[in-house]
Amino acid sequence: MADAPTVTDQPASDAIRRHDPHSRGFASDNYAGAHPEVLTALALANGGHQSSYGADAYTAHLQEVFRRHFGPAAEVFPVFNGTGANVISLQAVTERWGGVICAETAHINTDECGAPERVGGLKLLTVPTPDGKLTPELIDRQAFGFTDEHRAQPQVVAITQSTELGTCYTPEELRAICDHAHDLGMAVHLDGARIANAAAFLDVPLARFTTEAGVDILSFGGTKNGLLFGECVVVLSPDRVRGLPYLRKETMQLASKMRFVSVQFEALLTGDLWLRGARHANAMAGRLEAALRTVDGVRVQRPVQANAVFAVLPREVTERLQKRYRFYVWDERTGEVRWMCAYDTTEDDIDGFAEAIAEELRAYAAQHDRSGVTGPA
Ligand SMILES: Cc1ncc(COP(=O)(O)O)c(C=O)c1O
């Protein structure tokens, strides 16, 4: 009979590698690989048998880890991804007739394929914002019709920290939103896909702008900050939340081998890996913005607070740059692009990219000078 494979068995060679591990772009922080400390933790959690579906030693310990950051009432539910974390969080604080007030630019509205509506069965009540941030006044544009049976009932305000536009709410701004939402009988959900970048920018503990501000439930991001995969739903106000364990299973977000999600978060949050990675990513975005200040033809559009830089430059230049580096056009209409930095972006990456932008802009200017055409900046 053949022996069972052991956990120390290694791949025979690196012949299966299909990409250049030194090549990085600016498309998304989730293009980055996993942090070596996370991979080490995964290897340590491997081997032997552990109970499945979260009844393992790593998930039990994770409760402690999250309570250190969010206070003694916090309860953590590891899931596979951010969309799932958002959908089940929102479901857990609403009824079947619930509506979700959110910014028009919120990921739940723009990038989740309608999952909050289709899977969660929730009506999104969106509000245009200048910078991705809600305020009590903006919330009021959708906070009406309570008790009107013709209207989906606003039951939760959903905010993103840091926002999809790279901006951050201050703890005071969040406190004002939570107070306002609670006064109107609504809960508050925070999409923290990039919560670490916000904490790094604000330079405050995670609880300062979540638990202490009055946030009821949040999605805690790991994938964009060095994890292989995985996010967590963190319940901060147990009294406002119902049925999370059932919603997680029903929504197909219950991992059987949960120890491998949990141990990654333990590696991230026990020491300062979460903060180191986020601070570094933010610093790289700051470095890119600073480098571009002296480059003609590119305009940084928004305050650079977390790890994103939004800029406008001629479309032709964008297309040429995209042949050299991966990144997304954020707004096809205006030509605004988004450059994301990650925990593993290097100073050389930034300097090389800034030089490539300057080079392409110079080539563009020379070409248009020759042809007598001036392009839009
Ligand atoms: C603001 C925000 N929320 C949530 C997510 C969740 O994403 P996913 O379902 O891909 O893990 C993302 C990913 O891009 C995001 O940017």
CSV table of C-alpha atoms and ligand atoms in Angstrom, one decimal:
chain,number,residue,atom,x,y,z
A,1,MET,CA,0.0,0.0,0.0
A,2,ALA,CA,1.4,3.5,-0.9
A,3,ASP,CA,2.4,5.8,2.0
A,4,ALA,CA,0.2,8.9,2.5
A,5,PRO,CA,2.0,12.0,1.3
A,6,THR,CA,3.6,14.0,4.1
A,7,VAL,CA,3.2,17.8,4.6
A,8,THR,CA,7.0,18.2,4.2
A,9,ASP,CA,6.8,17.0,0.6
A,10,GLN,CA,8.0,19.9,-1.7
A,11,PRO,CA,7.2,20.5,-5.3
A,12,ALA,CA,9.8,18.7,-7.5
A,13,SER,CA,10.9,21.9,-9.2
A,14,ASP,CA,9.9,25.5,-10.0
A,15,ALA,CA,9.0,24.5,-13.6
A,16,ILE,CA,5.3,25.4,-13.0
A,17,ARG,CA,6.0,29.1,-12.5
A,18,ARG,CA,4.1,31.0,-15.1
A,19,HIS,CA,4.8,34.6,-14.3
A,20,ASP,CA,7.7,37.0,-13.5
A,21,PRO,CA,7.7,37.2,-9.7
A,22,HIS,CA,9.5,40.5,-9.9
A,23,SER,CA,7.0,42.3,-12.1
A,24,ARG,CA,4.5,44.6,-10.4
A,25,GLY,CA,2.0,47.1,-11.7
A,26,PHE,CA,-0.5,49.6,-10.4
A,27,ALA,CA,-3.9,47.9,-11.2
A,28,SER,CA,-4.9,46.7,-7.7
A,29,ASP,CA,-3.5,45.9,-4.4
A,30,ASN,CA,-5.0,42.5,-4.8
A,31,TYR,CA,-2.7,41.8,-7.8
A,32,ALA,CA,0.1,41.4,-5.1
A,33,GLY,CA,1.0,38.0,-3.9
A,34,ALA,CA,0.9,36.8,-0.3
A,35,HIS,CA,3.3,38.2,2.3
A,36,PRO,CA,6.0,35.6,3.3
A,37,GLU,CA,5.0,35.9,6.9
A,38,VAL,CA,1.5,34.8,5.9
A,39,LEU,CA,2.8,31.9,3.9
A,40,THR,CA,4.9,30.8,6.9
A,41,ALA,CA,1.9,30.9,9.2
A,42,LEU,CA,-0.1,28.9,6.7
A,43,ALA,CA,2.6,26.2,6.6
A,44,LEU,CA,2.6,26.1,10.4
A,45,ALA,CA,-1.1,25.6,10.5
A,46,ASN,CA,-0.8,22.7,8.1
A,47,GLY,CA,-0.5,19.1,8.9
A,48,GLY,CA,-2.6,16.9,11.1
A,49,HIS,CA,-6.4,17.1,11.3
A,50,GLN,CA,-8.4,20.0,12.8
A,51,SER,CA,-12.1,20.3,13.2
A,52,SER,CA,-13.7,21.9,10.2
A,53,TYR,CA,-16.1,24.8,9.7
A,54,GLY,CA,-14.4,27.0,12.3
A,55,ALA,CA,-14.3,24.7,15.3
A,56,ASP,CA,-10.5,24.7,15.0
A,57,ALA,CA,-7.8,26.1,17.4
A,58,TYR,CA,-6.9,28.9,15.0
A,59,THR,CA,-10.4,30.3,14.6
A,60,ALA,CA,-11.0,30.0,18.4
A,61,HIS,CA,-7.8,32.1,19.0
A,62,LEU,CA,-8.8,34.6,16.3
A,63,GLN,CA,-11.6,35.8,18.5
A,64,GLU,CA,-9.0,37.0,21.0
A,65,VAL,CA,-6.9,38.6,18.3
A,66,PHE,CA,-9.8,40.7,17.0
A,67,ARG,CA,-11.0,41.6,20.5
A,68,ARG,CA,-7.5,43.1,21.1
A,69,HIS,CA,-8.2,45.5,18.2
A,70,PHE,CA,-11.9,46.1,18.5
A,71,GLY,CA,-12.8,45.6,22.1
A,72,PRO,CA,-14.3,42.8,24.2
A,73,ALA,CA,-17.7,42.7,22.5
A,74,ALA,CA,-16.2,42.0,19.0
A,75,GLU,CA,-17.1,38.7,17.3
A,76,VAL,CA,-15.3,37.6,14.2
A,77,PHE,CA,-16.6,35.5,11.3
A,78,PRO,CA,-14.0,34.5,8.7
A,79,VAL,CA,-15.2,34.4,5.1
A,80,PHE,CA,-13.8,33.9,1.6
A,81,ASN,CA,-14.0,37.3,0.1
A,82,GLY,CA,-15.0,40.9,0.5
A,83,THR,CA,-18.2,40.8,-1.6
A,84,GLY,CA,-19.4,37.9,0.6
A,85,ALA,CA,-18.5,39.8,3.8
A,86,ASN,CA,-20.4,42.8,2.7
A,87,VAL,CA,-23.5,40.9,1.6
A,88,ILE,CA,-23.9,38.9,4.8
A,89,SER,CA,-23.1,41.9,7.0
A,90,LEU,CA,-25.8,43.9,5.3
A,91,GLN,CA,-28.3,41.1,5.5
A,92,ALA,CA,-27.5,40.6,9.2
A,93,VAL,CA,-28.6,44.2,10.0
A,94,THR,CA,-31.7,44.4,7.8
A,95,GLU,CA,-35.1,42.8,7.3
A,96,ARG,CA,-36.5,41.5,4.0
A,97,TRP,CA,-37.8,44.9,3.2
A,98,GLY,CA,-34.6,46.7,4.1
A,99,GLY,CA,-32.8,49.4,2.1
A,100,VAL,CA,-29.1,50.3,2.3
A,101,ILE,CA,-28.0,53.9,2.0
A,102,CYS,CA,-24.5,54.1,0.4
A,103,ALA,CA,-22.4,56.4,-1.8
A,104,GLU,CA,-22.9,55.9,-5.5
A,105,THR,CA,-19.3,55.0,-5.8
A,106,ALA,CA,-19.5,52.3,-3.1
A,107,HIS,CA,-18.1,48.9,-4.1
A,108,ILE,CA,-21.4,47.3,-3.1
A,109,ASN,CA,-23.0,49.4,-5.8
A,110,THR,CA,-20.5,49.4,-8.6
A,111,ASP,CA,-18.4,46.2,-8.3
A,112,GLU,CA,-20.4,43.4,-6.8
A,113,CYS,CA,-22.4,42.3,-9.8
A,114,GLY,CA,-25.6,43.2,-8.0
A,115,ALA,CA,-24.9,40.7,-5.2
A,116,PRO,CA,-26.4,42.9,-2.4
A,117,GLU,CA,-29.6,43.1,-4.5
A,118,ARG,CA,-29.7,39.6,-5.9
A,119,VAL,CA,-28.1,37.5,-3.2
A,120,GLY,CA,-28.9,39.8,-0.3
A,121,GLY,CA,-32.3,40.9,-1.6
A,122,LEU,CA,-31.6,44.5,-0.5
A,123,LYS,CA,-32.4,47.7,-2.2
A,124,LEU,CA,-29.4,50.0,-2.5
A,125,LEU,CA,-30.3,53.7,-2.0
A,126,THR,CA,-27.4,55.5,-3.5
A,127,VAL,CA,-26.2,59.1,-3.0
A,128,PRO,CA,-23.7,61.0,-5.3
A,129,THR,CA,-20.8,62.3,-3.3
A,130,PRO,CA,-17.8,64.5,-4.3
A,131,ASP,CA,-15.2,62.3,-2.7
A,132,GLY,CA,-16.7,58.9,-2.0
A,133,LYS,CA,-17.7,60.0,1.6
A,134,LEU,CA,-21.2,60.2,3.0
A,135,THR,CA,-22.1,62.8,5.6
A,136,PRO,CA,-25.3,63.1,7.7
A,137,GLU,CA,-26.6,65.6,5.2
A,138,LEU,CA,-26.0,63.3,2.3
A,139,ILE,CA,-27.5,60.4,4.2
A,140,ASP,CA,-30.7,62.5,4.6
A,141,ARG,CA,-31.2,62.5,0.8
A,142,GLN,CA,-32.2,58.9,1.1
A,143,ALA,CA,-33.2,58.7,4.8
A,144,PHE,CA,-36.9,59.2,4.3
A,145,GLY,CA,-40.1,57.3,3.9
A,146,PHE,CA,-39.8,55.5,7.2
A,147,THR,CA,-43.1,53.5,7.7
A,148,ASP,CA,-44.1,54.2,4.0
A,149,GLU,CA,-45.0,50.7,2.8
A,150,HIS,CA,-44.2,51.7,-0.8
A,151,ARG,CA,-40.6,52.3,-0.1
A,152,ALA,CA,-37.8,49.9,0.8
A,153,GLN,CA,-37.1,50.9,4.4
A,154,PRO,CA,-33.7,52.5,5.0
A,155,GLN,CA,-32.2,50.2,7.7
A,156,VAL,CA,-28.5,50.5,7.3
A,157,VAL,CA,-25.9,53.1,6.2
A,158,ALA,CA,-22.9,51.5,4.4
A,159,ILE,CA,-19.6,53.4,4.2
A,160,THR,CA,-16.2,52.4,3.0
A,161,GLN,CA,-13.0,53.1,4.8
A,162,SER,CA,-10.7,53.9,3.1
A,163,THR,CA,-13.1,54.8,0.3
A,164,GLU,CA,-13.1,53.6,-3.3
A,165,LEU,CA,-11.6,57.0,-4.1
A,166,GLY,CA,-8.7,56.7,-1.8
A,167,THR,CA,-10.0,59.1,0.8
A,168,CYS,CA,-10.5,58.5,4.5
A,169,TYR,CA,-13.1,59.5,7.0
A,170,THR,CA,-11.8,61.0,10.3
A,171,PRO,CA,-13.0,59.3,13.5
A,172,GLU,CA,-15.2,62.5,14.1
A,173,GLU,CA,-16.8,62.2,10.7
A,174,LEU,CA,-17.6,58.6,11.4
A,175,ARG,CA,-19.0,59.3,14.8
A,176,ALA,CA,-21.3,61.9,13.3
A,177,ILE,CA,-22.5,59.4,10.7
A,178,CYS,CA,-23.1,56.7,13.3
A,179,ASP,CA,-25.0,59.0,15.7
A,180,HIS,CA,-27.2,60.3,12.8
A,181,ALA,CA,-27.9,56.7,11.5
A,182,HIS,CA,-28.7,55.4,15.0
A,183,ASP,CA,-31.0,58.4,15.8
A,184,LEU,CA,-32.9,57.4,12.7
A,185,GLY,CA,-33.0,53.8,13.8
A,186,MET,CA,-30.5,52.6,11.2
A,187,ALA,CA,-27.4,50.5,11.7
A,188,VAL,CA,-23.9,51.3,10.2
A,189,HIS,CA,-21.8,48.9,8.2
A,190,LEU,CA,-18.2,49.7,7.3
A,191,ASP,CA,-16.6,48.1,4.3
A,192,GLY,CA,-13.0,47.8,5.4
A,193,ALA,CA,-11.5,46.1,2.4
A,194,ARG,CA,-8.7,48.7,3.0
A,195,ILE,CA,-9.3,49.5,6.6
A,196,ALA,CA,-5.6,49.1,7.4
A,197,ASN,CA,-4.7,51.8,5.0
A,198,ALA,CA,-7.2,54.1,6.7
A,199,ALA,CA,-5.7,53.4,10.2
A,200,ALA,CA,-2.3,54.0,8.8
A,201,PHE,CA,-3.3,57.3,7.3
A,202,LEU,CA,-5.2,58.4,10.4
A,203,ASP,CA,-2.5,57.0,12.7
A,204,VAL,CA,-5.0,55.8,15.2
A,205,PRO,CA,-5.9,52.3,16.5
A,206,LEU,CA,-8.6,50.5,14.6
A,207,ALA,CA,-11.2,50.8,17.4
A,208,ARG,CA,-10.9,54.6,17.3
A,209,PHE,CA,-12.9,55.0,14.1
A,210,THR,CA,-15.0,51.8,14.4
A,211,THR,CA,-16.0,50.5,17.8
A,212,GLU,CA,-15.6,53.9,19.5
A,213,ALA,CA,-17.3,55.8,16.7
A,214,GLY,CA,-20.4,53.5,16.8
A,215,VAL,CA,-19.9,51.2,13.8
A,216,ASP,CA,-22.1,48.1,14.2
A,217,ILE,CA,-20.6,45.7,11.8
A,218,LEU,CA,-17.7,45.7,9.4
A,219,SER,CA,-16.0,43.8,6.7
A,220,PHE,CA,-12.3,43.4,7.5
A,221,GLY,CA,-10.1,43.2,4.5
A,222,GLY,CA,-7.1,40.9,4.2
A,223,THR,CA,-6.6,40.1,0.6
A,224,LYS,CA,-5.5,43.6,-0.3
A,225,ASN,CA,-2.9,43.6,2.5
A,226,GLY,CA,-0.8,40.5,2.1
A,227,LEU,CA,-3.2,37.6,2.5
A,228,LEU,CA,-3.6,34.8,0.1
A,229,PHE,CA,-7.4,35.1,0.4
A,230,GLY,CA,-9.9,35.8,3.1
A,231,GLU,CA,-11.9,38.6,4.8
A,232,CYS,CA,-13.7,38.7,8.1
A,233,VAL,CA,-17.1,40.0,9.2
A,234,VAL,CA,-16.6,41.7,12.6
A,235,VAL,CA,-19.7,42.2,14.7
A,236,LEU,CA,-19.3,45.2,17.1
A,237,SER,CA,-22.9,45.6,18.2
A,238,PRO,CA,-24.3,42.1,18.8
A,239,ASP,CA,-27.7,43.5,19.7
A,240,ARG,CA,-28.2,44.9,16.2
A,241,VAL,CA,-27.1,41.8,14.3
A,242,ARG,CA,-29.1,38.7,13.6
A,243,GLY,CA,-28.3,35.2,12.2
A,244,LEU,CA,-24.7,35.7,11.0
A,245,PRO,CA,-23.7,32.0,11.2
A,246,TYR,CA,-26.7,31.0,9.1
A,247,LEU,CA,-26.3,33.8,6.6
A,248,ARG,CA,-22.6,32.9,6.2
A,249,LYS,CA,-23.5,29.3,5.4
A,250,GLU,CA,-26.5,30.1,3.2
A,251,THR,CA,-24.4,32.6,1.2
A,252,MET,CA,-21.7,30.0,0.6
A,253,GLN,CA,-19.1,31.8,2.6
A,254,LEU,CA,-18.5,29.1,5.3
A,255,ALA,CA,-15.0,27.6,4.7
A,256,SER,CA,-14.7,24.0,5.8
A,257,LYS,CA,-10.9,24.4,6.2
A,258,MET,CA,-11.3,27.6,8.1
A,259,ARG,CA,-8.1,27.3,10.0
A,260,PHE,CA,-6.3,28.4,6.8
A,261,VAL,CA,-8.3,31.7,6.6
A,262,SER,CA,-8.0,32.3,10.4
A,263,VAL,CA,-4.3,31.7,10.7
A,264,GLN,CA,-3.6,34.3,8.0
A,265,PHE,CA,-5.5,36.9,10.0
A,266,GLU,CA,-3.6,35.9,13.1
A,267,ALA,CA,-0.3,36.5,11.2
A,268,LEU,CA,-1.6,39.8,10.0
A,269,LEU,CA,-3.0,41.2,13.2
A,270,THR,CA,-0.9,39.7,16.1
A,271,GLY,CA,2.1,41.9,15.4
A,272,ASP,CA,2.2,44.9,13.2
A,273,LEU,CA,2.2,43.2,9.8
A,274,TRP,CA,-1.1,44.8,8.9
A,275,LEU,CA,0.1,48.3,9.7
A,276,ARG,CA,3.6,47.9,8.2
A,277,GLY,CA,2.1,46.8,4.9
A,278,ALA,CA,-0.6,49.5,4.9
A,279,ARG,CA,1.8,52.3,5.9
A,280,HIS,CA,4.2,51.2,3.2
A,281,ALA,CA,1.5,51.1,0.5
A,282,ASN,CA,0.3,54.5,1.5
A,283,ALA,CA,3.8,55.9,1.5
A,284,MET,CA,4.3,54.6,-2.1
A,285,ALA,CA,1.2,56.3,-3.2
A,286,GLY,CA,2.5,59.5,-1.6
A,287,ARG,CA,5.8,59.1,-3.3
A,288,LEU,CA,4.1,58.7,-6.7
A,289,GLU,CA,2.0,61.8,-6.2
A,290,ALA,CA,5.0,63.8,-5.1
A,291,ALA,CA,7.0,62.6,-8.2
A,292,LEU,CA,4.1,63.7,-10.5
A,293,ARG,CA,3.9,67.2,-9.1
A,294,THR,CA,6.8,68.2,-11.3
A,295,VAL,CA,5.5,66.4,-14.4
A,296,ASP,CA,3.7,68.4,-17.0
A,297,GLY,CA,0.5,67.0,-18.6
A,298,VAL,CA,-0.7,64.8,-15.7
A,299,ARG,CA,-3.1,66.1,-13.0
A,300,VAL,CA,-3.6,64.2,-9.7
A,301,GLN,CA,-7.4,64.5,-9.2
A,302,ARG,CA,-8.0,63.7,-5.6
A,303,PRO,CA,-6.3,63.9,-2.2
A,304,VAL,CA,-3.9,61.0,-1.8
A,305,GLN,CA,-4.7,59.7,1.7
A,306,ALA,CA,-4.5,55.9,1.4
A,307,ASN,CA,-2.8,53.8,-1.2
A,308,ALA,CA,-4.5,55.1,-4.4
A,309,VAL,CA,-3.6,57.9,-6.8
A,310,PHE,CA,-6.2,59.1,-9.3
A,311,ALA,CA,-5.0,61.2,-12.2
A,312,VAL,CA,-6.1,62.6,-15.5
A,313,LEU,CA,-3.7,62.4,-18.5
A,314,PRO,CA,-4.2,62.3,-22.3
A,315,ARG,CA,-5.9,59.0,-23.4
A,316,GLU,CA,-3.1,58.3,-25.9
A,317,VAL,CA,-0.6,58.4,-23.1
A,318,THR,CA,-2.8,56.1,-20.9
A,319,GLU,CA,-2.9,53.6,-23.7
A,320,ARG,CA,0.8,53.7,-24.3
A,321,LEU,CA,1.5,53.4,-20.6
A,322,GLN,CA,-0.9,50.4,-20.3
A,323,LYS,CA,1.3,48.5,-22.7
A,324,ARG,CA,4.1,48.8,-20.2
A,325,TYR,CA,2.2,48.7,-16.8
A,326,ARG,CA,-1.1,47.2,-15.7
A,327,PHE,CA,-3.6,49.7,-14.3
A,328,TYR,CA,-7.2,50.6,-14.8
A,329,VAL,CA,-9.1,53.5,-16.3
A,330,TRP,CA,-11.4,54.5,-13.5
A,331,ASP,CA,-13.8,56.7,-15.5
A,332,GLU,CA,-14.0,56.1,-19.2
A,333,ARG,CA,-15.9,59.4,-19.7
A,334,THR,CA,-13.2,61.7,-18.2
A,335,GLY,CA,-10.2,59.4,-18.8
A,336,GLU,CA,-9.4,59.4,-15.1
A,337,VAL,CA,-7.1,56.5,-14.2
A,338,ARG,CA,-6.5,54.8,-10.9
A,339,TRP,CA,-3.0,53.7,-9.7
A,340,MET,CA,-3.0,51.5,-6.7
A,341,CYS,CA,0.1,50.7,-4.6
A,342,ALA,CA,0.4,47.6,-2.5
A,343,TYR,CA,2.4,46.4,0.5
A,344,ASP,CA,5.1,45.1,-1.9
A,345,THR,CA,5.4,48.1,-4.2
A,346,THR,CA,9.0,49.3,-4.1
A,347,GLU,CA,10.5,52.8,-4.3
A,348,ASP,CA,12.1,51.7,-7.5
A,349,ASP,CA,8.7,50.6,-8.9
A,350,ILE,CA,7.4,54.1,-8.2
A,351,ASP,CA,10.4,55.9,-9.5
A,352,GLY,CA,10.4,53.8,-12.7
A,353,PHE,CA,6.7,54.3,-13.2
A,354,ALA,CA,6.9,58.1,-12.6
A,355,GLU,CA,9.7,58.2,-15.2
A,356,ALA,CA,7.7,56.2,-17.7
A,357,ILE,CA,4.7,58.6,-17.3
A,358,ALA,CA,7.0,61.6,-17.8
A,359,GLU,CA,8.7,59.9,-20.8
A,360,GLU,CA,5.3,59.1,-22.5
A,361,LEU,CA,4.1,62.6,-21.8
A,362,ARG,CA,7.2,64.1,-23.4
A,363,ALA,CA,6.8,61.9,-26.4
A,364,TYR,CA,3.2,62.9,-26.7
A,365,ALA,CA,4.0,66.6,-26.4
A,366,ALA,CA,6.7,66.3,-29.0
A,367,GLN,CA,4.5,64.5,-31.4
A,368,HIS,CA,1.6,67.0,-31.0
A,369,ASP,CA,4.0,70.0,-31.3
A,370,ARG,CA,5.2,68.6,-34.6
A,371,SER,CA,1.6,68.1,-35.8
A,372,GLY,CA,0.5,71.5,-34.4
A,373,VAL,CA,-2.3,69.7,-32.4
A,374,THR,CA,-2.6,70.4,-28.7
A,375,GLY,CA,-4.1,67.5,-26.9
A,376,PRO,CA,-6.3,67.7,-23.8
A,377,ALA,CA,-4.3,67.6,-20.5
B,1,LIG,C1,-13.9,48.7,-1.4
B,1,LIG,C2,-14.0,47.3,-1.7
B,1,LIG,N1,-14.8,46.5,-1.0
B,1,LIG,C3,-14.9,45.2,-1.2
B,1,LIG,C4,-14.1,44.6,-2.0
B,1,LIG,C5,-14.3,43.1,-2.1
B,1,LIG,O1,-13.8,42.4,-3.0
B,1,LIG,P1,-13.7,40.8,-3.3
B,1,LIG,O2,-15.1,40.3,-3.3
B,1,LIG,O3,-13.1,40.8,-4.6
B,1,LIG,O4,-12.9,40.2,-2.2
B,1,LIG,C6,-13.2,45.3,-2.8
B,1,LIG,C7,-12.3,44.7,-3.8
B,1,LIG,O5,-11.9,45.2,-4.8
B,1,LIG,C8,-13.1,46.7,-2.6
B,1,LIG,O6,-12.3,47.5,-3.3
